[in-house]
mmCIF file of C-alpha atoms in Angstrom:
data_model
loop_
_atom_site.group_PDB
_atom_site.id
_atom_site.type_symbol
_atom_site.label_atom_id
_atom_site.label_comp_id
_atom_site.label_asym_id
_atom_site.label_seq_id
_atom_site.Cartn_x
_atom_site.Cartn_y
_atom_site.Cartn_z
ATOM 1 C CA MET J 8 19.335 20.603 -2.722
ATOM 2 C CA GLU J 9 16.909 17.543 -3.218
ATOM 3 C CA LEU J 10 13.536 18.121 -1.960
ATOM 4 C CA VAL J 11 10.863 15.902 -0.807
ATOM 5 C CA GLY J 12 7.139 15.809 0.314
ATOM 6 C CA ILE J 13 5.055 13.879 2.698
ATOM 7 C CA SER J 14 4.716 10.996 0.311
ATOM 8 C CA GLU J 15 8.331 10.749 -0.481
ATOM 9 C CA ILE J 16 9.188 10.839 3.297
ATOM 10 C CA ALA J 17 6.624 8.015 4.124
ATOM 11 C CA ALA J 18 8.563 5.942 1.296
ATOM 12 C CA LEU J 19 11.789 6.571 2.893
ATOM 13 C CA ALA J 20 10.546 5.515 6.248
ATOM 14 C CA SER J 21 8.301 2.631 4.910
ATOM 15 C CA THR J 22 5.302 3.971 6.665
ATOM 16 C CA SER J 23 2.194 6.016 5.935
ATOM 17 C CA ARG J 24 1.645 9.560 5.010
ATOM 18 C CA ALA J 25 -0.694 9.770 8.039
ATOM 19 C CA ALA J 26 2.467 8.730 10.322
ATOM 20 C CA ILE J 27 4.422 11.430 8.743
ATOM 21 C CA SER J 28 1.864 14.044 9.238
ATOM 22 C CA ASN J 29 1.709 13.082 12.829
ATOM 23 C CA TRP J 30 5.380 13.586 13.103
ATOM 24 C CA VAL J 31 5.281 17.028 11.508
ATOM 25 C CA SER J 32 2.465 18.288 13.692
ATOM 26 C CA ARG J 33 3.404 16.604 17.085
ATOM 27 C CA ASP J 34 7.132 16.129 17.131
ATOM 28 C CA PRO J 35 8.933 19.535 17.699
ATOM 29 C CA SER J 36 12.247 17.771 16.590
ATOM 30 C CA PHE J 37 11.005 17.063 13.091
ATOM 31 C CA PRO J 38 12.901 19.327 10.532
ATOM 32 C CA GLU J 39 11.246 22.561 9.502
ATOM 33 C CA PRO J 40 10.007 22.737 5.682
ATOM 34 C CA VAL J 41 11.971 24.762 3.326
ATOM 35 C CA ALA J 42 8.578 25.870 1.824
ATOM 36 C CA ASP J 43 4.924 25.792 2.080
ATOM 37 C CA LEU J 44 3.548 25.443 -1.228
ATOM 38 C CA ALA J 45 -0.106 25.062 -2.658
ATOM 39 C CA CYS J 46 0.621 21.305 -3.135
ATOM 40 C CA GLY J 47 1.982 20.940 0.164
ATOM 41 C CA GLN J 48 5.090 21.405 2.404
ATOM 42 C CA ILE J 49 8.527 20.473 1.180
ATOM 43 C CA TRP J 50 11.721 19.393 2.965
ATOM 44 C CA ASN J 51 15.593 19.372 2.440
ATOM 45 C CA LYS J 52 15.914 15.319 1.857
ATOM 46 C CA GLN J 53 19.314 15.355 3.571
ATOM 47 C CA GLU J 54 17.717 16.825 6.628
ATOM 48 C CA ILE J 55 14.890 14.407 6.688
ATOM 49 C CA GLU J 56 17.201 11.427 5.995
ATOM 50 C CA LEU J 57 19.412 12.537 9.133
ATOM 51 C CA TRP J 58 16.166 12.849 11.101
ATOM 52 C CA LEU J 59 14.813 9.715 10.100
ATOM 53 C CA ARG J 60 18.296 7.966 10.939
ATOM 54 C CA LYS J 61 18.561 9.580 14.198
ATOM 55 C CA ASN J 62 15.225 8.378 15.239
ATOM 56 C CA ASN J 63 15.423 4.817 13.726
ATOM 57 C CA HIS J 64 12.980 5.278 11.050
ATOM 58 C CA LEU J 65 15.378 5.050 8.041
ATOM 59 C CA ARG J 66 15.391 1.553 6.333
ATOM 60 C CA GLU J 67 19.125 1.937 5.667
ATOM 61 C CA GLY J 68 19.507 -1.888 5.017
ATOM 62 C CA ASN J 69 17.526 -1.610 1.735
ATOM 63 C CA MET J 70 18.662 1.920 0.631
ATOM 64 C CA ASP J 71 21.780 0.642 -1.309
ATOM 65 C CA ALA J 72 19.520 -2.014 -3.142
ATOM 66 C CA LYS J 73 16.719 0.529 -3.997
ATOM 67 C CA ALA J 74 19.075 2.971 -5.237
ATOM 68 C CA ASN J 75 20.942 0.631 -7.631
ATOM 69 C CA LEU J 76 17.552 -0.714 -9.203
ATOM 70 C CA GLN J 77 17.783 -0.259 -12.994
ATOM 71 C CA VAL J 78 14.948 -0.015 -15.189
ATOM 72 C CA GLY J 79 14.540 -2.835 -17.537
ATOM 73 C CA GLN J 80 16.479 -5.166 -15.372
ATOM 74 C CA ILE J 81 15.295 -8.612 -13.982
ATOM 75 C CA TYR J 82 14.929 -9.376 -10.334
ATOM 76 C CA THR J 83 13.898 -12.483 -8.437
ATOM 77 C CA HIS J 84 10.928 -12.180 -6.131
ATOM 78 C CA ASP J 85 13.316 -12.996 -3.151
ATOM 79 C CA TYR J 86 15.310 -9.908 -4.150
ATOM 80 C CA ILE J 87 12.209 -7.842 -4.241
ATOM 81 C CA CYS J 88 11.128 -9.008 -0.726
ATOM 82 C CA LYS J 89 14.369 -8.270 0.676
ATOM 83 C CA THR J 90 14.571 -4.968 -0.915
ATOM 84 C CA PHE J 91 11.094 -3.676 -0.175
ATOM 85 C CA GLY J 92 9.787 -6.031 2.821
ATOM 86 C CA GLY J 93 6.173 -6.425 3.393
ATOM 87 C CA ASP J 94 4.153 -9.281 2.032
ATOM 88 C CA ALA J 95 5.703 -9.599 -1.275
ATOM 89 C CA LYS J 96 6.811 -13.254 -0.736
ATOM 90 C CA GLY J 97 3.093 -14.092 -0.458
ATOM 91 C CA GLY J 98 2.611 -13.235 -4.110
ATOM 92 C CA SER J 99 0.751 -10.171 -3.403
ATOM 93 C CA TYR J 100 0.420 -7.705 -6.423
ATOM 94 C CA LEU J 101 0.644 -4.763 -3.915
ATOM 95 C CA PRO J 102 3.077 -5.833 -1.135
ATOM 96 C CA GLN J 103 2.606 -3.805 1.970
ATOM 97 C CA ASN J 104 4.109 -2.917 5.383
ATOM 98 C CA LYS J 105 1.241 -2.016 7.885
ATOM 99 C CA GLN J 106 -0.991 0.418 6.022
ATOM 100 C CA THR J 107 1.717 1.410 3.228
ATOM 101 C CA ILE J 108 1.837 -0.086 -0.167
ATOM 102 C CA LEU J 109 5.588 -0.368 -1.014
ATOM 103 C CA CYS J 110 5.593 -1.450 -4.784
ATOM 104 C CA GLY J 111 3.619 -3.242 -7.347
ATOM 105 C CA CYS J 112 4.156 -6.813 -8.763
ATOM 106 C CA PHE J 113 1.781 -7.220 -11.909
ATOM 107 C CA THR J 114 1.348 -9.959 -14.484
ATOM 108 C CA THR J 115 0.538 -9.094 -17.942
ATOM 109 C CA THR J 116 -1.549 -12.245 -18.354
ATOM 110 C CA MET J 117 -3.976 -10.765 -15.656
ATOM 111 C CA ASN J 118 -3.318 -6.933 -16.782
ATOM 112 C CA PRO J 119 -2.401 -6.710 -20.494
ATOM 113 C CA GLU J 120 -2.025 -2.998 -20.154
ATOM 114 C CA ALA J 121 0.220 -2.909 -16.877
ATOM 115 C CA PRO J 122 1.933 -1.140 -15.704
ATOM 116 C CA GLU J 123 -0.464 1.717 -16.868
ATOM 117 C CA VAL J 124 -3.678 -0.184 -16.198
ATOM 118 C CA VAL J 125 -4.066 -2.685 -13.557
ATOM 119 C CA LEU J 126 -7.521 -4.601 -13.122
ATOM 120 C CA VAL J 127 -8.516 -5.206 -9.552
ATOM 121 C CA GLY J 128 -9.971 -8.745 -8.627
ATOM 122 C CA ASN J 129 -13.095 -9.156 -6.606
ATOM 123 C CA GLY J 130 -11.551 -10.666 -3.476
ATOM 124 C CA PRO J 131 -11.782 -8.471 -0.345
ATOM 125 C CA LYS J 132 -7.983 -8.468 0.464
ATOM 126 C CA ILE J 133 -7.289 -7.468 -3.240
ATOM 127 C CA ILE J 134 -9.609 -4.651 -3.207
ATOM 128 C CA GLY J 135 -8.513 -3.594 0.077
ATOM 129 C CA LYS J 136 -4.752 -3.308 -1.052
ATOM 130 C CA ALA J 137 -6.138 -1.049 -3.971
ATOM 131 C CA GLU J 138 -8.071 1.161 -1.623
ATOM 132 C CA ILE J 139 -4.963 1.517 0.584
ATOM 133 C CA LEU J 140 -2.846 2.534 -2.336
ATOM 134 C CA ALA J 141 -5.733 5.097 -3.388
ATOM 135 C CA ALA J 142 -5.547 6.460 -0.025
ATOM 136 C CA GLN J 143 -1.706 6.775 0.024
ATOM 137 C CA GLY J 144 -1.352 8.220 -3.589
ATOM 138 C CA GLY J 145 2.077 9.017 -4.919
ATOM 139 C CA SER J 146 4.240 6.997 -6.853
ATOM 140 C CA ILE J 147 5.468 3.434 -6.222
ATOM 141 C CA PRO J 148 8.118 1.107 -7.901
ATOM 142 C CA VAL J 149 6.620 -1.311 -10.281
ATOM 143 C CA PHE J 150 7.709 -4.778 -11.494
ATOM 144 C CA LEU J 151 6.185 -6.970 -14.328
ATOM 145 C CA LYS J 152 6.398 -10.644 -14.430
ATOM 146 C CA MET J 153 8.380 -11.950 -17.366
ATOM 147 C CA GLY J 154 8.766 -15.744 -16.218
ATOM 148 C CA THR J 155 9.087 -18.059 -13.563
ATOM 149 C CA ASN J 156 10.702 -15.949 -10.745
ATOM 150 C CA GLN J 157 11.744 -13.051 -13.156
ATOM 151 C CA TRP J 158 10.370 -9.630 -12.480
ATOM 152 C CA LYS J 159 11.343 -6.723 -14.820
ATOM 153 C CA TYR J 160 11.737 -3.488 -12.989
ATOM 154 C CA GLN J 161 9.630 -0.782 -14.997
ATOM 155 C CA GLY J 162 10.379 2.246 -12.834
ATOM 156 C CA MET J 163 8.575 4.571 -10.511
ATOM 157 C CA PHE J 164 4.828 4.838 -11.608
ATOM 158 C CA GLU J 165 2.336 7.462 -10.123
ATOM 159 C CA LEU J 166 -1.145 6.643 -9.184
ATOM 160 C CA LEU J 167 -3.576 8.537 -11.330
ATOM 161 C CA SER J 168 -6.893 6.970 -10.301
ATOM 162 C CA PHE J 169 -8.810 4.264 -8.574
ATOM 163 C CA SER J 170 -12.465 3.375 -9.641
ATOM 164 C CA LYS J 171 -15.025 0.686 -8.776
ATOM 165 C CA ASN J 172 -17.404 2.056 -11.224
ATOM 166 C CA PRO J 173 -17.968 -0.894 -13.997
ATOM 167 C CA ALA J 174 -18.054 1.570 -16.689
ATOM 168 C CA ASP J 175 -14.623 2.242 -16.157
ATOM 169 C CA PHE J 176 -13.389 -1.321 -16.388
ATOM 170 C CA GLU J 177 -15.749 -3.605 -18.138
ATOM 171 C CA ALA J 178 -14.601 -3.145 -21.564
ATOM 172 C CA LYS J 179 -10.925 -3.656 -20.205
ATOM 173 C CA ALA J 180 -11.983 -6.645 -18.285
ATOM 174 C CA THR J 181 -13.458 -8.243 -21.489
ATOM 175 C CA LEU J 182 -10.426 -7.640 -23.577
ATOM 176 C CA ALA J 183 -8.356 -9.300 -20.780
ATOM 177 C CA ASP J 184 -10.843 -12.217 -20.745
ATOM 178 C CA ARG J 185 -11.500 -11.627 -17.040
ATOM 179 C CA ASN J 186 -14.731 -11.925 -15.154
ATOM 180 C CA ASP J 187 -13.442 -11.319 -11.830
ATOM 181 C CA VAL J 188 -12.744 -7.653 -11.967
ATOM 182 C CA ALA J 189 -14.045 -5.349 -9.293
ATOM 183 C CA ALA J 190 -11.994 -2.157 -9.653
ATOM 184 C CA ILE J 191 -9.404 -0.539 -11.703
ATOM 185 C CA LEU J 192 -5.964 1.366 -10.919
ATOM 186 C CA THR J 193 -4.490 3.581 -13.634
ATOM 187 C CA PHE J 194 -0.877 4.956 -13.325
ATOM 188 C CA SER J 195 1.532 7.304 -15.097
ATOM 189 C CA GLU J 196 5.185 6.752 -15.575
ATOM 190 C CA SER J 197 7.196 8.913 -13.316
ATOM 191 C CA PRO J 198 9.900 11.320 -14.572
ATOM 192 C CA ALA J 199 12.001 9.551 -11.779
ATOM 193 C CA ASN J 200 12.418 6.726 -14.426
ATOM 194 C CA ARG J 201 15.115 8.570 -16.076
ATOM 195 C CA LYS J 202 17.432 7.713 -13.473
ATOM 196 C CA PRO J 203 18.152 4.670 -11.095
ATOM 197 C CA PHE J 204 15.332 4.345 -8.474
ATOM 198 C CA GLN J 205 15.988 6.623 -5.372
ATOM 199 C CA PRO J 206 13.935 5.742 -2.358
ATOM 200 C CA VAL J 207 11.705 8.961 -2.173
#
């Protein structure tokens, strides 16, 4: 049995964790959790997928493409847009759908330590996306730009921290030769990278 939590269900449905929490607490048809742990409730993934499909929340059109992503492979931006949706086509570093960050698209020229460290620029929309990801938590699929329309899939990376404290990013901003940094995101590689991406 494969298990999922709130964050994984939110990714399956391409929605926010808050939306999932509402379904859990307000929709009596939502599946019962198989366990209630200190870290939160967990469910049988198969039961969740059936419920999402029945209620038209499962993005089945993208499921096969997401499941076939391979770490180290190159994908075009169009492919990423079609697979994840959101505003990826606009060149966003954190494509989103409503209040859910769908994936990360980072450049090593702006972020030499990506995907583990991402320096957040000082534009309101740029900071806003980082704040959404910080509230969302969990793991996201990450791509690094390798060349014109060439994005290498790095795998799933879990958000560790988000900070606007200059002491946390000034030295890294200097090394990256950037004077526009207003915050920092740090990530850790997910164990899920050992296998093809499964939408969780």
